[in-house]
Amino acid sequence: MKRDNIRELPLYPEQRDCARPTTEQILRLFSLAERHQLMHGGKTVEVFDVEFTDLQRQVLALLGVSGDAFRLPR
């Protein structure tokens, strides 16, 4: 955050701003992110990838993690 001149992020409940996020707050932000696979006969029919919010994408970028890390290779 300091590197990108970001003073606060809305990571507290009710999207209140937070100047010094903890690991718990970051993990909570991603706690509902899910990827689903539709299977039929033991084979994958369709994959529903994670739909990240703008805030989740921003935090991933700050951490240097690509959103592709959450997707299956195709």
PDB file of N, CA and C in Angstrom:
ATOM      1  N   MET A   1       0.836  -1.179   0.000  1.00  0.00           N
ATOM      2  CA  MET A   1       0.000   0.000   0.000  1.00  0.00           C
ATOM      3  C   MET A   1       0.878   1.238   0.000  1.00  0.00           C
ATOM      4  N   LYS A   2       1.932   1.204   0.784  1.00  0.00           N
ATOM      5  CA  LYS A   2       2.827   2.354   0.842  1.00  0.00           C
ATOM      6  C   LYS A   2       3.471   2.601  -0.524  1.00  0.00           C
ATOM      7  N   ARG A   3       3.902   1.513  -1.170  1.00  0.00           N
ATOM      8  CA  ARG A   3       4.546   1.611  -2.479  1.00  0.00           C
ATOM      9  C   ARG A   3       3.623   2.286  -3.497  1.00  0.00           C
ATOM     10  N   ASP A   4       2.322   2.002  -3.411  1.00  0.00           N
ATOM     11  CA  ASP A   4       1.352   2.539  -4.360  1.00  0.00           C
ATOM     12  C   ASP A   4       0.613   3.778  -3.829  1.00  0.00           C
ATOM     13  N   ASN A   5       1.112   4.341  -2.739  1.00  0.00           N
ATOM     14  CA  ASN A   5       0.520   5.541  -2.129  1.00  0.00           C
ATOM     15  C   ASN A   5      -0.971   5.363  -1.808  1.00  0.00           C
ATOM     16  N   ILE A   6      -1.293   4.206  -1.255  1.00  0.00           N
ATOM     17  CA  ILE A   6      -2.662   3.925  -0.828  1.00  0.00           C
ATOM     18  C   ILE A   6      -2.681   4.007   0.695  1.00  0.00           C
ATOM     19  N   ARG A   7      -3.439   4.940   1.209  1.00  0.00           N
ATOM     20  CA  ARG A   7      -3.475   5.131   2.657  1.00  0.00           C
ATOM     21  C   ARG A   7      -4.384   4.127   3.349  1.00  0.00           C
ATOM     22  N   GLU A   8      -5.523   3.810   2.724  1.00  0.00           N
ATOM     23  CA  GLU A   8      -6.498   2.928   3.360  1.00  0.00           C
ATOM     24  C   GLU A   8      -7.231   2.114   2.305  1.00  0.00           C
ATOM     25  N   LEU A   9      -7.714   0.965   2.738  1.00  0.00           N
ATOM     26  CA  LEU A   9      -8.571   0.116   1.908  1.00  0.00           C
ATOM     27  C   LEU A   9      -9.802  -0.251   2.726  1.00  0.00           C
ATOM     28  N   PRO A  10     -10.949  -0.390   2.092  1.00  0.00           N
ATOM     29  CA  PRO A  10     -12.180  -0.704   2.833  1.00  0.00           C
ATOM     30  C   PRO A  10     -12.272  -2.189   3.193  1.00  0.00           C
ATOM     31  N   LEU A  11     -11.470  -2.602   4.167  1.00  0.00           N
ATOM     32  CA  LEU A  11     -11.383  -4.019   4.532  1.00  0.00           C
ATOM     33  C   LEU A  11     -12.102  -4.377   5.830  1.00  0.00           C
ATOM     34  N   TYR A  12     -12.464  -3.386   6.611  1.00  0.00           N
ATOM     35  CA  TYR A  12     -13.212  -3.671   7.835  1.00  0.00           C
ATOM     36  C   TYR A  12     -14.664  -3.984   7.485  1.00  0.00           C
ATOM     37  N   PRO A  13     -15.396  -4.613   8.409  1.00  0.00           N
ATOM     38  CA  PRO A  13     -16.823  -4.839   8.152  1.00  0.00           C
ATOM     39  C   PRO A  13     -17.528  -3.533   7.767  1.00  0.00           C
ATOM     40  N   GLU A  14     -18.565  -3.663   6.990  1.00  0.00           N
ATOM     41  CA  GLU A  14     -19.302  -2.524   6.435  1.00  0.00           C
ATOM     42  C   GLU A  14     -18.424  -1.660   5.532  1.00  0.00           C
ATOM     43  N   GLN A  15     -17.353  -2.240   5.033  1.00  0.00           N
ATOM     44  CA  GLN A  15     -16.410  -1.590   4.118  1.00  0.00           C
ATOM     45  C   GLN A  15     -15.806  -0.304   4.692  1.00  0.00           C
ATOM     46  N   ARG A  16     -15.568  -0.335   6.006  1.00  0.00           N
ATOM     47  CA  ARG A  16     -14.865   0.792   6.626  1.00  0.00           C
ATOM     48  C   ARG A  16     -13.396   0.717   6.257  1.00  0.00           C
ATOM     49  N   ASP A  17     -12.762   1.869   6.176  1.00  0.00           N
ATOM     50  CA  ASP A  17     -11.367   1.930   5.755  1.00  0.00           C
ATOM     51  C   ASP A  17     -10.409   1.376   6.808  1.00  0.00           C
ATOM     52  N   CYS A  18      -9.344   0.792   6.302  1.00  0.00           N
ATOM     53  CA  CYS A  18      -8.319   0.180   7.138  1.00  0.00           C
ATOM     54  C   CYS A  18      -6.948   0.632   6.624  1.00  0.00           C
ATOM     55  N   ALA A  19      -6.130   1.179   7.516  1.00  0.00           N
ATOM     56  CA  ALA A  19      -4.811   1.662   7.123  1.00  0.00           C
ATOM     57  C   ALA A  19      -3.731   0.590   7.220  1.00  0.00           C
ATOM     58  N   ARG A  20      -3.927  -0.403   8.083  1.00  0.00           N
ATOM     59  CA  ARG A  20      -2.929  -1.462   8.287  1.00  0.00           C
ATOM     60  C   ARG A  20      -3.611  -2.828   8.311  1.00  0.00           C
ATOM     61  N   PRO A  21      -3.890  -3.376   7.114  1.00  0.00           N
ATOM     62  CA  PRO A  21      -4.608  -4.656   7.056  1.00  0.00           C
ATOM     63  C   PRO A  21      -3.827  -5.795   7.689  1.00  0.00           C
ATOM     64  N   THR A  22      -4.561  -6.669   8.341  1.00  0.00           N
ATOM     65  CA  THR A  22      -3.966  -7.873   8.911  1.00  0.00           C
ATOM     66  C   THR A  22      -4.230  -9.043   7.964  1.00  0.00           C
ATOM     67  N   THR A  23      -3.546 -10.136   8.193  1.00  0.00           N
ATOM     68  CA  THR A  23      -3.779 -11.345   7.398  1.00  0.00           C
ATOM     69  C   THR A  23      -5.229 -11.776   7.511  1.00  0.00           C
ATOM     70  N   GLU A  24      -5.794 -11.694   8.691  1.00  0.00           N
ATOM     71  CA  GLU A  24      -7.186 -12.088   8.900  1.00  0.00           C
ATOM     72  C   GLU A  24      -8.128 -11.278   8.011  1.00  0.00           C
ATOM     73  N   GLN A  25      -7.888  -9.989   7.887  1.00  0.00           N
ATOM     74  CA  GLN A  25      -8.745  -9.150   7.049  1.00  0.00           C
ATOM     75  C   GLN A  25      -8.614  -9.518   5.568  1.00  0.00           C
ATOM     76  N   ILE A  26      -7.405  -9.806   5.147  1.00  0.00           N
ATOM     77  CA  ILE A  26      -7.182 -10.199   3.749  1.00  0.00           C
ATOM     78  C   ILE A  26      -7.857 -11.537   3.471  1.00  0.00           C
ATOM     79  N   LEU A  27      -7.697 -12.499   4.364  1.00  0.00           N
ATOM     80  CA  LEU A  27      -8.327 -13.801   4.169  1.00  0.00           C
ATOM     81  C   LEU A  27      -9.848 -13.692   4.174  1.00  0.00           C
ATOM     82  N   ARG A  28     -10.389 -12.847   5.030  1.00  0.00           N
ATOM     83  CA  ARG A  28     -11.840 -12.647   5.077  1.00  0.00           C
ATOM     84  C   ARG A  28     -12.336 -12.091   3.743  1.00  0.00           C
ATOM     85  N   LEU A  29     -11.556 -11.210   3.136  1.00  0.00           N
ATOM     86  CA  LEU A  29     -11.931 -10.615   1.853  1.00  0.00           C
ATOM     87  C   LEU A  29     -12.136 -11.692   0.784  1.00  0.00           C
ATOM     88  N   PHE A  30     -11.342 -12.765   0.865  1.00  0.00           N
ATOM     89  CA  PHE A  30     -11.417 -13.826  -0.138  1.00  0.00           C
ATOM     90  C   PHE A  30     -12.190 -15.056   0.337  1.00  0.00           C
ATOM     91  N   SER A  31     -12.795 -14.982   1.509  1.00  0.00           N
ATOM     92  CA  SER A  31     -13.421 -16.172   2.095  1.00  0.00           C
ATOM     93  C   SER A  31     -14.600 -16.701   1.288  1.00  0.00           C
ATOM     94  N   LEU A  32     -15.266 -15.857   0.525  1.00  0.00           N
ATOM     95  CA  LEU A  32     -16.418 -16.318  -0.244  1.00  0.00           C
ATOM     96  C   LEU A  32     -16.096 -16.546  -1.719  1.00  0.00           C
ATOM     97  N   ALA A  33     -14.858 -16.347  -2.112  1.00  0.00           N
ATOM     98  CA  ALA A  33     -14.466 -16.576  -3.507  1.00  0.00           C
ATOM     99  C   ALA A  33     -14.449 -18.074  -3.775  1.00  0.00           C
ATOM    100  N   GLU A  34     -15.193 -18.489  -4.786  1.00  0.00           N
ATOM    101  CA  GLU A  34     -15.305 -19.913  -5.085  1.00  0.00           C
ATOM    102  C   GLU A  34     -15.208 -20.160  -6.582  1.00  0.00           C
ATOM    103  N   ARG A  35     -14.699 -21.333  -6.925  1.00  0.00           N
ATOM    104  CA  ARG A  35     -14.680 -21.817  -8.305  1.00  0.00           C
ATOM    105  C   ARG A  35     -15.456 -23.119  -8.301  1.00  0.00           C
ATOM    106  N   HIS A  36     -16.307 -23.309  -9.303  1.00  0.00           N
ATOM    107  CA  HIS A  36     -17.119 -24.523  -9.370  1.00  0.00           C
ATOM    108  C   HIS A  36     -16.855 -25.248 -10.678  1.00  0.00           C
ATOM    109  N   GLN A  37     -16.961 -26.583 -10.616  1.00  0.00           N
ATOM    110  CA  GLN A  37     -16.848 -27.411 -11.807  1.00  0.00           C
ATOM    111  C   GLN A  37     -18.138 -28.193 -11.969  1.00  0.00           C
ATOM    112  N   LEU A  38     -18.714 -28.129 -13.169  1.00  0.00           N
ATOM    113  CA  LEU A  38     -19.880 -28.925 -13.490  1.00  0.00           C
ATOM    114  C   LEU A  38     -19.384 -30.220 -14.112  1.00  0.00           C
ATOM    115  N   MET A  39     -19.708 -31.336 -13.454  1.00  0.00           N
ATOM    116  CA  MET A  39     -19.206 -32.643 -13.879  1.00  0.00           C
ATOM    117  C   MET A  39     -20.360 -33.502 -14.392  1.00  0.00           C
ATOM    118  N   HIS A  40     -20.043 -34.340 -15.367  1.00  0.00           N
ATOM    119  CA  HIS A  40     -21.007 -35.319 -15.858  1.00  0.00           C
ATOM    120  C   HIS A  40     -20.225 -36.549 -16.284  1.00  0.00           C
ATOM    121  N   GLY A  41     -20.555 -37.680 -15.677  1.00  0.00           N
ATOM    122  CA  GLY A  41     -19.857 -38.916 -16.012  1.00  0.00           C
ATOM    123  C   GLY A  41     -18.373 -38.870 -15.699  1.00  0.00           C
ATOM    124  N   GLY A  42     -18.006 -38.150 -14.655  1.00  0.00           N
ATOM    125  CA  GLY A  42     -16.603 -38.065 -14.254  1.00  0.00           C
ATOM    126  C   GLY A  42     -15.776 -37.100 -15.081  1.00  0.00           C
ATOM    127  N   LYS A  43     -16.406 -36.374 -16.009  1.00  0.00           N
ATOM    128  CA  LYS A  43     -15.686 -35.418 -16.849  1.00  0.00           C
ATOM    129  C   LYS A  43     -16.201 -34.009 -16.606  1.00  0.00           C
ATOM    130  N   THR A  44     -15.300 -33.058 -16.687  1.00  0.00           N
ATOM    131  CA  THR A  44     -15.672 -31.664 -16.505  1.00  0.00           C
ATOM    132  C   THR A  44     -16.419 -31.171 -17.734  1.00  0.00           C
ATOM    133  N   VAL A  45     -17.629 -30.666 -17.509  1.00  0.00           N
ATOM    134  CA  VAL A  45     -18.444 -30.113 -18.582  1.00  0.00           C
ATOM    135  C   VAL A  45     -18.201 -28.610 -18.699  1.00  0.00           C
ATOM    136  N   GLU A  46     -18.150 -27.947 -17.551  1.00  0.00           N
ATOM    137  CA  GLU A  46     -17.939 -26.502 -17.540  1.00  0.00           C
ATOM    138  C   GLU A  46     -17.314 -26.094 -16.223  1.00  0.00           C
ATOM    139  N   VAL A  47     -16.469 -25.060 -16.290  1.00  0.00           N
ATOM    140  CA  VAL A  47     -15.831 -24.503 -15.103  1.00  0.00           C
ATOM    141  C   VAL A  47     -16.338 -23.077 -14.927  1.00  0.00           C
ATOM    142  N   PHE A  48     -16.782 -22.770 -13.719  1.00  0.00           N
ATOM    143  CA  PHE A  48     -17.222 -21.426 -13.374  1.00  0.00           C
ATOM    144  C   PHE A  48     -16.125 -20.809 -12.509  1.00  0.00           C
ATOM    145  N   ASP A  49     -15.299 -19.976 -13.131  1.00  0.00           N
ATOM    146  CA  ASP A  49     -14.158 -19.385 -12.427  1.00  0.00           C
ATOM    147  C   ASP A  49     -14.595 -18.348 -11.409  1.00  0.00           C
ATOM    148  N   VAL A  50     -13.678 -18.001 -10.557  1.00  0.00           N
ATOM    149  CA  VAL A  50     -13.893 -16.996  -9.522  1.00  0.00           C
ATOM    150  C   VAL A  50     -14.187 -15.650 -10.179  1.00  0.00           C
ATOM    151  N   GLU A  51     -15.204 -14.975  -9.671  1.00  0.00           N
ATOM    152  CA  GLU A  51     -15.514 -13.614 -10.102  1.00  0.00           C
ATOM    153  C   GLU A  51     -15.046 -12.673  -8.990  1.00  0.00           C
ATOM    154  N   PHE A  52     -13.905 -12.040  -9.192  1.00  0.00           N
ATOM    155  CA  PHE A  52     -13.354 -11.156  -8.163  1.00  0.00           C
ATOM    156  C   PHE A  52     -14.004  -9.777  -8.211  1.00  0.00           C
ATOM    157  N   THR A  53     -14.133  -9.179  -7.035  1.00  0.00           N
ATOM    158  CA  THR A  53     -14.591  -7.795  -6.953  1.00  0.00           C
ATOM    159  C   THR A  53     -13.417  -6.882  -7.288  1.00  0.00           C
ATOM    160  N   ASP A  54     -13.704  -5.615  -7.498  1.00  0.00           N
ATOM    161  CA  ASP A  54     -12.638  -4.644  -7.765  1.00  0.00           C
ATOM    162  C   ASP A  54     -11.645  -4.602  -6.605  1.00  0.00           C
ATOM    163  N   LEU A  55     -12.157  -4.643  -5.379  1.00  0.00           N
ATOM    164  CA  LEU A  55     -11.287  -4.612  -4.203  1.00  0.00           C
ATOM    165  C   LEU A  55     -10.401  -5.860  -4.145  1.00  0.00           C
ATOM    166  N   GLN A  56     -10.969  -7.018  -4.428  1.00  0.00           N
ATOM    167  CA  GLN A  56     -10.171  -8.249  -4.431  1.00  0.00           C
ATOM    168  C   GLN A  56      -9.072  -8.175  -5.483  1.00  0.00           C
ATOM    169  N   ARG A  57      -9.406  -7.671  -6.682  1.00  0.00           N
ATOM    170  CA  ARG A  57      -8.383  -7.529  -7.728  1.00  0.00           C
ATOM    171  C   ARG A  57      -7.292  -6.542  -7.305  1.00  0.00           C
ATOM    172  N   GLN A  58      -7.680  -5.474  -6.630  1.00  0.00           N
ATOM    173  CA  GLN A  58      -6.704  -4.491  -6.162  1.00  0.00           C
ATOM    174  C   GLN A  58      -5.764  -5.108  -5.132  1.00  0.00           C
ATOM    175  N   VAL A  59      -6.298  -5.864  -4.194  1.00  0.00           N
ATOM    176  CA  VAL A  59      -5.468  -6.500  -3.161  1.00  0.00           C
ATOM    177  C   VAL A  59      -4.548  -7.540  -3.793  1.00  0.00           C
ATOM    178  N   LEU A  60      -5.066  -8.325  -4.730  1.00  0.00           N
ATOM    179  CA  LEU A  60      -4.200  -9.293  -5.423  1.00  0.00           C
ATOM    180  C   LEU A  60      -3.049  -8.587  -6.125  1.00  0.00           C
ATOM    181  N   ALA A  61      -3.332  -7.483  -6.782  1.00  0.00           N
ATOM    182  CA  ALA A  61      -2.274  -6.727  -7.464  1.00  0.00           C
ATOM    183  C   ALA A  61      -1.248  -6.207  -6.462  1.00  0.00           C
ATOM    184  N   LEU A  62      -1.705  -5.708  -5.327  1.00  0.00           N
ATOM    185  CA  LEU A  62      -0.778  -5.219  -4.295  1.00  0.00           C
ATOM    186  C   LEU A  62       0.109  -6.345  -3.777  1.00  0.00           C
ATOM    187  N   LEU A  63      -0.456  -7.552  -3.716  1.00  0.00           N
ATOM    188  CA  LEU A  63       0.308  -8.711  -3.237  1.00  0.00           C
ATOM    189  C   LEU A  63       1.164  -9.333  -4.342  1.00  0.00           C
ATOM    190  N   GLY A  64       0.991  -8.876  -5.580  1.00  0.00           N
ATOM    191  CA  GLY A  64       1.758  -9.435  -6.692  1.00  0.00           C
ATOM    192  C   GLY A  64       1.264 -10.809  -7.108  1.00  0.00           C
ATOM    193  N   VAL A  65      -0.033 -11.079  -6.894  1.00  0.00           N
ATOM    194  CA  VAL A  65      -0.621 -12.371  -7.239  1.00  0.00           C
ATOM    195  C   VAL A  65      -1.559 -12.176  -8.428  1.00  0.00           C
ATOM    196  N   SER A  66      -1.371 -12.958  -9.455  1.00  0.00           N
ATOM    197  CA  SER A  66      -2.225 -12.892 -10.625  1.00  0.00           C
ATOM    198  C   SER A  66      -3.554 -13.582 -10.336  1.00  0.00           C
ATOM    199  N   GLY A  67      -4.633 -13.035 -10.861  1.00  0.00           N
ATOM    200  CA  GLY A  67      -5.931 -13.675 -10.743  1.00  0.00           C
ATOM    201  C   GLY A  67      -5.948 -15.035 -11.416  1.00  0.00           C
ATOM    202  N   ASP A  68      -5.042 -15.253 -12.373  1.00  0.00           N
ATOM    203  CA  ASP A  68      -4.944 -16.540 -13.048  1.00  0.00           C
ATOM    204  C   ASP A  68      -4.510 -17.659 -12.103  1.00  0.00           C
ATOM    205  N   ALA A  69      -3.945 -17.306 -10.968  1.00  0.00           N
ATOM    206  CA  ALA A  69      -3.524 -18.316  -9.995  1.00  0.00           C
ATOM    207  C   ALA A  69      -4.730 -19.082  -9.436  1.00  0.00           C
ATOM    208  N   PHE A  70      -5.925 -18.524  -9.622  1.00  0.00           N
ATOM    209  CA  PHE A  70      -7.145 -19.142  -9.114  1.00  0.00           C
ATOM    210  C   PHE A  70      -7.923 -19.879 -10.203  1.00  0.00           C
ATOM    211  N   ARG A  71      -7.350 -19.958 -11.390  1.00  0.00           N
ATOM    212  CA  ARG A  71      -8.041 -20.590 -12.506  1.00  0.00           C
ATOM    213  C   ARG A  71      -7.298 -21.846 -12.946  1.00  0.00           C
ATOM    214  N   LEU A  72      -8.054 -22.808 -13.472  1.00  0.00           N
ATOM    215  CA  LEU A  72      -7.447 -24.014 -14.008  1.00  0.00           C
ATOM    216  C   LEU A  72      -6.810 -23.705 -15.360  1.00  0.00           C
ATOM    217  N   PRO A  73      -5.679 -24.335 -15.658  1.00  0.00           N
ATOM    218  CA  PRO A  73      -5.105 -24.161 -16.991  1.00  0.00           C
ATOM    219  C   PRO A  73      -6.049 -24.727 -18.047  1.00  0.00           C
ATOM    220  N   ARG A  74      -6.137 -24.053 -19.166  1.00  0.00           N
ATOM    221  CA  ARG A  74      -7.061 -24.517 -20.230  1.00  0.00           C
ATOM    222  C   ARG A  74      -6.290 -24.869 -21.459  1.00  0.00           C
TER     223      ARG A  74
END
